[in-house]
C-alpha cells in the first residue's frame, strides 16, 4: 500500500557551538512538502502547487543554517515563552515583579527574549500515521530562562496531512506560575516571488488592538469598521497600506493583533484566508487562539537574501495565532498565566488549496 505521507531526515549543519541540527522533510502525495529544522523548530521551506500544478516554495527563508542563527527576523520559527511584545520587559505575577531582557530597541521584550524558543535546539521524534506525517519537537525551558519563572515543558507537533493541511499543536506544563503565549512565525508569499501587496486577505475579526509608538497595545479593543483594518471582506493587502491612518504610520504598515470572532473559545475557528490571484493559491488559517497578529513585512528591506532572491520590503506577510500582546500588563486582556496542574493547549492549521 502506498503511503500518503513520508518523512525524511538529513543533516542541516552545525551551530556555532558545534551542536548538530537536523532537517526533517514532511511530504504528501499531492505535491506538498514542509522542511523543518530542529533549531528553533523553523519551517525552512513549504512547497505547494498552484492552480496549474506548478509547485513553489511559499515561505521566506535561508539556504543554510548560519543566517538563521545570526540574522533571521524570526523566519519560520517557533515563538515563546511569550510571543509578541511585553512593555518594558516587565510583568507582575502573584504580587512579584519580573524583569526580562529588553531585546527590541531597548524598550520592550519581544518574542521570548534574546534566546527565545526560536534560538534553541529542540529534541525531535517523527512518525507516520495512516493519513499524516508528524514531527514532535520537545524542549524544557528552565526556571529563570530569559527571566521567566518555573520549569516549562513544551511539546509542539507539526502534522502534514494528505489533503494539504499543516497543523501545529502546542502543549506545555509548568512547575511554577508563568505567562505562556506560543505561536509560529512563518513569512508567506503565495506567489513565491515579488511582494505581497496584491494578495487578497480576509480576516474573521471585527476588532483589533491599537498600539502606541513602541508597538505595544494601548489596552483598547477597537472596532475595525470604517478603518484600514477592516478585512472582513477580502481586499488586497496593499489596498489601504499607504493611507495616512495613524495606526499604520506608527507601525510602518500592519503589525497588529486582531481579535478572532470565535464561536466557542478554544475551538478551531477560521481566522484568515489569503488568495493570490496570479497562481490561484489559497491559504486558510484556523486556530484555537483568540487573536492573530497580521504583519505586512514592514521591516524587510532587501538586506537579507535566500532562495535566490532578496527579501525586499513587503515581500512576505505573517499570520501569527496568539493570545493578545502584553496581556500580563493589560487588565482588559485575558490572562495568559499557566499554573502547576494546568496544561497549555493551542492548535493552528494552515490549509493550502487553489481556486478554480
Short mmCIF file of C-alpha atoms in Angstrom, two decimals:
data_model
loop_
_atom_site.label_atom_id
_atom_site.label_comp_id
_atom_site.label_asym_id
_atom_site.label_seq_id
_atom_site.Cartn_x
_atom_site.Cartn_y
_atom_site.Cartn_z
CA UNK A 1 0.00 0.00 0.00
CA UNK A 2 1.37 3.43 -0.96
CA UNK A 3 1.97 5.79 1.93
CA UNK A 4 0.01 9.04 1.80
CA UNK A 5 2.82 10.91 3.61
CA UNK A 6 6.52 10.36 4.20
CA UNK A 7 9.29 11.83 6.38
CA UNK A 8 12.98 12.05 5.58
CA UNK A 9 15.76 13.19 7.89
CA UNK A 10 19.05 14.78 6.83
CA UNK A 11 21.87 16.87 8.36
CA UNK A 12 21.40 20.64 8.18
CA UNK A 13 24.72 21.83 9.58
CA UNK A 14 26.16 22.77 12.95
CA UNK A 15 25.57 25.73 15.22
CA UNK A 16 28.44 27.98 16.24
CA UNK A 17 28.84 25.91 19.42
CA UNK A 18 29.18 22.71 17.38
CA UNK A 19 25.78 21.15 18.03
CA UNK A 20 24.28 19.34 15.05
CA UNK A 21 20.99 20.47 13.51
CA UNK A 22 18.73 18.09 11.61
CA UNK A 23 16.26 18.76 8.80
CA UNK A 24 13.02 16.79 8.66
CA UNK A 25 11.07 16.91 5.41
CA UNK A 26 7.39 16.02 5.63
CA UNK A 27 5.80 15.24 2.27
CA UNK A 28 2.45 14.03 0.97
CA UNK A 29 1.44 12.59 -2.40
CA UNK A 30 -0.31 15.78 -3.57
CA UNK A 31 2.83 17.83 -4.16
CA UNK A 32 3.13 19.48 -0.75
CA UNK A 33 6.25 19.27 1.40
CA UNK A 34 7.42 21.06 4.53
CA UNK A 35 11.04 21.32 5.71
CA UNK A 36 11.51 21.79 9.46
CA UNK A 37 14.81 22.04 11.33
CA UNK A 38 15.43 21.20 14.96
CA UNK A 39 16.94 24.65 15.56
CA UNK A 40 14.06 26.92 16.50
CA UNK A 41 11.52 24.45 15.08
CA UNK A 42 11.93 26.57 11.96
CA UNK A 43 9.92 25.91 8.81
CA UNK A 44 12.64 26.43 6.21
CA UNK A 45 10.52 25.54 3.19
CA UNK A 46 6.88 24.95 2.33
CA UNK A 47 6.23 23.75 -1.20
CA UNK A 48 2.71 23.53 -2.60
CA UNK A 49 1.10 23.51 -6.06
CA UNK A 50 -0.64 26.36 -7.83
CA UNK A 51 -3.81 26.05 -9.93
CA UNK A 52 -1.78 24.57 -12.81
CA UNK A 53 0.07 22.06 -10.64
CA UNK A 54 3.29 24.10 -10.58
CA UNK A 55 4.99 23.75 -7.20
CA UNK A 56 6.80 26.63 -5.50
CA UNK A 57 8.23 27.38 -2.08
CA UNK A 58 5.83 29.86 -0.47
CA UNK A 59 7.73 30.78 2.72
CA UNK A 60 10.68 33.11 3.15
CA UNK A 61 13.89 31.60 4.49
CA UNK A 62 17.59 30.96 4.01
CA UNK A 63 19.60 28.34 2.15
CA UNK A 64 21.92 27.44 5.05
CA UNK A 65 21.84 27.31 8.83
CA UNK A 66 24.19 30.20 9.64
CA UNK A 67 21.87 33.15 8.89
CA UNK A 68 19.06 31.57 10.91
CA UNK A 69 21.39 31.75 13.91
CA UNK A 70 22.64 35.31 13.32
CA UNK A 71 20.41 37.36 11.00
CA UNK A 72 16.87 35.99 10.93
CA UNK A 73 13.81 38.16 11.63
CA UNK A 74 12.15 35.02 13.08
CA UNK A 75 11.71 33.42 9.63
CA UNK A 76 9.56 30.30 10.11
CA UNK A 77 10.33 29.94 13.82
CA UNK A 78 8.50 28.70 16.89
CA UNK A 79 7.99 31.58 19.32
CA UNK A 80 7.91 31.53 23.14
CA UNK A 81 7.69 31.67 26.09
CA UNK A 82 5.65 34.76 25.35
CA UNK A 83 5.10 35.72 21.74
CA UNK A 84 4.84 39.33 20.67
CA UNK A 85 5.75 42.22 22.98
CA UNK A 86 5.85 42.87 26.72
CA UNK A 87 6.06 46.57 27.62
CA UNK A 88 9.34 47.49 29.32
CA UNK A 89 10.08 43.76 29.60
CA UNK A 90 8.14 43.72 32.86
CA UNK A 91 5.22 41.91 34.37
CA UNK A 92 3.91 41.15 37.83
CA UNK A 93 2.71 37.70 38.83
CA UNK A 94 1.19 36.88 42.22
CA UNK A 95 2.43 40.23 43.56
CA UNK A 96 6.03 39.54 42.49
CA UNK A 97 7.68 41.72 39.81
CA UNK A 98 9.77 40.23 36.99
CA UNK A 99 12.18 42.00 34.67
CA UNK A 100 13.02 40.42 31.30
CA UNK A 101 15.55 41.36 28.64
CA UNK A 102 14.74 44.41 26.52
CA UNK A 103 15.62 42.89 23.17
CA UNK A 104 13.63 45.27 20.95
CA UNK A 105 15.18 48.73 20.74
CA UNK A 106 15.84 48.69 24.48
CA UNK A 107 12.19 49.38 25.27
CA UNK A 108 10.32 46.07 25.05
CA UNK A 109 10.70 42.32 25.37
CA UNK A 110 9.97 40.64 22.02
CA UNK A 111 9.15 37.01 21.18
CA UNK A 112 10.57 35.44 24.33
CA UNK A 113 13.82 37.36 24.64
CA UNK A 114 17.39 37.25 23.43
CA UNK A 115 17.31 33.45 23.35
CA UNK A 116 13.66 32.62 22.85
CA UNK A 117 12.29 29.33 21.53
CA UNK A 118 13.33 30.41 18.02
CA UNK A 119 17.01 30.07 19.07
CA UNK A 120 17.06 26.77 20.95
CA UNK A 121 17.69 23.21 19.82
CA UNK A 122 14.58 21.05 20.08
CA UNK A 123 14.51 17.29 20.57
CA UNK A 124 12.70 15.64 17.66
CA UNK A 125 10.68 12.47 17.12
CA UNK A 126 8.99 11.66 13.82
CA UNK A 127 6.20 9.23 12.99
CA UNK A 128 3.88 8.26 10.16
CA UNK A 129 0.18 7.71 10.74
CA UNK A 130 -2.47 6.43 8.34
CA UNK A 131 -3.04 9.89 6.86
CA UNK A 132 -0.26 12.17 8.08
CA UNK A 133 3.42 12.75 8.73
CA UNK A 134 4.15 14.07 12.21
CA UNK A 135 7.17 15.70 13.80
CA UNK A 136 7.09 16.16 17.57
CA UNK A 137 9.50 18.75 18.96
CA UNK A 138 10.21 18.99 22.69
CA UNK A 139 12.06 21.47 24.86
CA UNK A 140 12.35 22.21 28.58
CA UNK A 141 12.76 25.89 29.38
CA UNK A 142 14.46 26.01 32.78
CA UNK A 143 13.36 28.18 35.70
CA UNK A 144 14.87 31.62 35.13
CA UNK A 145 15.26 31.16 31.37
CA UNK A 146 15.19 34.70 29.90
CA UNK A 147 13.91 35.83 33.32
CA UNK A 148 10.73 33.75 33.33
CA UNK A 149 9.75 31.74 36.43
CA UNK A 150 9.19 27.98 36.51
CA UNK A 151 10.43 24.99 34.55
CA UNK A 152 8.27 24.94 31.41
CA UNK A 153 7.98 21.67 29.46
CA UNK A 154 6.86 22.26 25.87
CA UNK A 155 5.84 19.98 23.01
CA UNK A 156 4.94 21.16 19.52
CA UNK A 157 3.66 18.63 16.99
CA UNK A 158 3.76 19.58 13.32
CA UNK A 159 1.42 17.38 11.26
CA UNK A 160 1.15 17.37 7.47
CA UNK A 161 -1.94 15.61 6.17
CA UNK A 162 -2.76 14.13 2.80
CA UNK A 163 -5.13 16.99 1.97
CA UNK A 164 -2.50 19.75 2.18
CA UNK A 165 -3.11 20.87 5.74
CA UNK A 166 -0.28 21.68 8.13
CA UNK A 167 -1.14 21.62 11.82
CA UNK A 168 0.94 22.85 14.74
CA UNK A 169 -0.32 21.57 18.07
CA UNK A 170 1.14 23.14 21.20
CA UNK A 171 1.22 21.68 24.73
CA UNK A 172 3.00 22.99 27.81
CA UNK A 173 3.13 22.37 31.56
CA UNK A 174 4.94 24.19 34.35
CA UNK A 175 6.02 23.66 37.97
CA UNK A 176 5.51 27.35 38.89
CA UNK A 177 3.16 30.05 37.62
CA UNK A 178 4.44 31.66 34.40
CA UNK A 179 2.99 33.53 31.42
CA UNK A 180 2.81 31.50 28.19
CA UNK A 181 1.85 32.55 24.68
CA UNK A 182 3.25 30.32 21.92
CA UNK A 183 2.97 30.95 18.19
CA UNK A 184 4.51 30.32 14.76
CA UNK A 185 6.28 32.99 12.71
CA UNK A 186 6.38 31.92 9.06
CA UNK A 187 6.54 34.63 6.42
CA UNK A 188 4.37 33.69 3.43
CA UNK A 189 4.40 34.75 -0.19
CA UNK A 190 1.92 32.62 -2.12
CA UNK A 191 3.34 33.74 -5.48
CA UNK A 192 6.81 32.61 -4.45
CA UNK A 193 8.28 35.93 -5.64
CA UNK A 194 7.71 39.67 -5.69
CA UNK A 195 5.77 41.50 -2.98
CA UNK A 196 2.51 40.54 -1.29
CA UNK A 197 0.56 43.75 -1.92
CA UNK A 198 -1.85 42.07 -4.36
CA UNK A 199 -2.57 39.10 -2.10
CA UNK A 200 -6.24 39.28 -1.11
CA UNK A 201 -6.74 38.96 2.66
CA UNK A 202 -9.84 38.17 4.69
CA UNK A 203 -9.71 38.36 8.50
CA UNK A 204 -12.53 37.00 10.64
CA UNK A 205 -12.24 39.86 13.10
CA UNK A 206 -14.50 42.77 13.93
CA UNK A 207 -11.99 44.30 16.34
CA UNK A 208 -8.26 44.84 16.74
CA UNK A 209 -5.90 46.15 19.42
CA UNK A 210 -4.40 49.58 18.63
CA UNK A 211 -0.75 50.22 19.52
CA UNK A 212 1.46 53.02 20.82
CA UNK A 213 4.73 54.30 19.39
CA UNK A 214 6.58 51.23 20.69
CA UNK A 215 4.06 48.84 19.02
CA UNK A 216 2.64 47.93 22.46
CA UNK A 217 -1.16 47.65 22.68
CA UNK A 218 -2.85 50.58 24.37
CA UNK A 219 -5.34 48.22 26.04
CA UNK A 220 -8.20 49.24 23.79
CA UNK A 221 -10.11 46.67 21.73
CA UNK A 222 -11.30 48.81 18.85
CA UNK A 223 -13.78 48.09 16.05
CA UNK A 224 -12.29 47.66 12.58
CA UNK A 225 -15.33 49.19 10.88
CA UNK A 226 -14.52 52.27 8.78
CA UNK A 227 -10.76 51.80 9.22
CA UNK A 228 -7.98 50.28 7.07
CA UNK A 229 -8.08 47.35 9.50
CA UNK A 230 -11.40 46.08 8.19
CA UNK A 231 -10.62 42.86 6.31
CA UNK A 232 -13.98 41.22 6.99
CA UNK A 233 -14.50 41.29 3.23
CA UNK A 234 -11.50 40.28 1.11
CA UNK A 235 -9.28 43.10 -0.06
CA UNK A 236 -5.71 43.44 -1.26
CA UNK A 237 -3.10 43.75 1.47
CA UNK A 238 -1.82 46.90 -0.21
CA UNK A 239 -5.24 48.49 -0.75
CA UNK A 240 -5.00 50.92 2.18
CA UNK A 241 -1.45 50.29 3.34
CA UNK A 242 -0.17 53.74 2.43
CA UNK A 243 -3.05 55.78 3.79
CA UNK A 244 -2.46 58.42 6.46
CA UNK A 245 -4.04 56.33 9.20
CA UNK A 246 -2.21 56.98 12.49
CA UNK A 247 -2.00 53.31 13.42
CA UNK A 248 -0.43 52.36 10.10
CA UNK A 249 2.03 55.22 10.47
CA UNK A 250 3.12 54.04 13.94
CA UNK A 251 3.87 50.51 12.70
CA UNK A 252 5.03 51.36 9.20
CA UNK A 253 2.20 49.16 7.96
CA UNK A 254 0.20 46.37 9.54
CA UNK A 255 1.74 44.89 12.69
CA UNK A 256 -1.38 44.49 14.79
CA UNK A 257 -3.31 41.90 16.73
CA UNK A 258 -6.82 41.10 15.52
CA UNK A 259 -9.49 39.68 17.82
CA UNK A 260 -10.80 36.50 16.17
CA UNK A 261 -14.57 36.08 16.09
CA UNK A 262 -14.67 32.78 17.97
CA UNK A 263 -17.97 30.90 18.11
CA UNK A 264 -16.64 28.82 21.02
CA UNK A 265 -13.49 29.68 22.94
CA UNK A 266 -10.71 27.14 22.46
CA UNK A 267 -12.18 25.52 19.34
CA UNK A 268 -10.65 25.71 15.86
CA UNK A 269 -12.04 28.78 14.14
CA UNK A 270 -11.33 30.18 10.70
CA UNK A 271 -9.29 33.30 11.40
CA UNK A 272 -7.94 34.25 7.98
CA UNK A 273 -7.95 33.47 4.28
CA UNK A 274 -5.39 34.71 1.74
CA UNK A 275 -5.81 34.38 -2.03
CA UNK A 276 -3.02 35.03 -4.51
CA UNK A 277 -4.72 35.73 -7.87
CA UNK A 278 -1.88 35.04 -10.32
CA UNK A 279 -1.20 31.49 -9.06
CA UNK A 280 -4.60 30.75 -7.59
CA UNK A 281 -3.05 29.62 -4.30
CA UNK A 282 -5.20 29.97 -1.20
CA UNK A 283 -4.01 29.85 2.40
CA UNK A 284 -6.63 29.44 5.11
CA UNK A 285 -5.76 29.73 8.79
CA UNK A 286 -7.79 28.05 11.52
CA UNK A 287 -6.78 28.49 15.14
CA UNK A 288 -7.97 27.94 18.70
CA UNK A 289 -6.25 31.17 19.78
CA UNK A 290 -8.31 34.32 20.45
CA UNK A 291 -6.09 36.56 18.35
CA UNK A 292 -3.92 36.65 15.25
CA UNK A 293 -1.10 39.09 14.53
CA UNK A 294 -1.11 40.27 10.93
CA UNK A 295 2.29 41.61 9.87
CA UNK A 296 2.88 43.05 6.39
CA UNK A 297 6.67 42.65 6.21
CA UNK A 298 7.33 46.27 7.14
CA UNK A 299 10.93 45.80 8.27
CA UNK A 300 12.11 43.74 5.31
CA UNK A 301 14.45 46.00 3.36
CA UNK A 302 16.37 43.85 0.88
CA UNK A 303 19.37 43.33 3.16
CA UNK A 304 18.57 39.62 3.62
CA UNK A 305 18.83 37.05 0.84
CA UNK A 306 17.80 33.44 0.43
CA UNK A 307 16.40 31.00 -2.11
CA UNK A 308 17.83 33.06 -4.95
CA UNK A 309 16.11 36.33 -4.08
CA UNK A 310 16.37 39.46 -1.98
CA UNK A 311 13.76 39.79 0.74
CA UNK A 312 12.61 43.29 -0.11
CA UNK A 313 10.01 45.49 1.54
CA UNK A 314 6.70 43.67 1.93
CA UNK A 315 7.93 40.52 0.21
CA UNK A 316 6.21 38.38 2.86
CA UNK A 317 3.37 38.51 5.36
CA UNK A 318 2.81 36.77 8.70
CA UNK A 319 -0.32 35.45 10.37
CA UNK A 320 0.61 34.58 13.95
CA UNK A 321 -2.14 32.99 16.08
CA UNK A 322 -1.76 34.14 19.68
CA UNK A 323 -3.21 35.46 22.88
CA UNK A 324 -3.28 39.23 22.95
CA UNK A 325 0.11 41.00 23.17
CA UNK A 326 1.32 42.40 26.51
CA UNK A 327 -1.54 40.55 28.23
CA UNK A 328 0.17 40.42 31.67
CA UNK A 329 0.17 44.22 31.74
CA UNK A 330 -3.26 44.77 30.23
CA UNK A 331 -6.21 44.21 32.61
CA UNK A 332 -8.57 44.40 29.63
CA UNK A 333 -6.98 41.32 28.03
CA UNK A 334 -7.43 37.67 29.01
CA UNK A 335 -4.89 36.25 31.47
CA UNK A 336 -2.11 34.10 29.96
CA UNK A 337 -0.77 32.69 33.25
CA UNK A 338 -0.13 28.94 33.23
CA UNK A 339 -0.12 27.33 36.68
CA UNK A 340 1.05 23.95 38.00
CA UNK A 341 -1.51 21.24 37.32
CA UNK A 342 -2.80 23.03 34.22
CA UNK A 343 -1.93 22.32 30.59
CA UNK A 344 -1.43 24.99 27.96
CA UNK A 345 -3.01 23.88 24.69
CA UNK A 346 -3.24 25.66 21.37
CA UNK A 347 -3.66 24.49 17.78
CA UNK A 348 -3.28 26.15 14.41
CA UNK A 349 -3.92 24.80 10.93
CA UNK A 350 -2.58 26.24 7.68
CA UNK A 351 -4.64 24.80 4.80
CA UNK A 352 -3.43 25.14 1.22
CA UNK A 353 -5.70 24.94 -1.81
CA UNK A 354 -6.25 26.65 -5.15
CA UNK A 355 -9.10 28.50 -6.82
CA UNK A 356 -10.75 27.06 -9.91
#
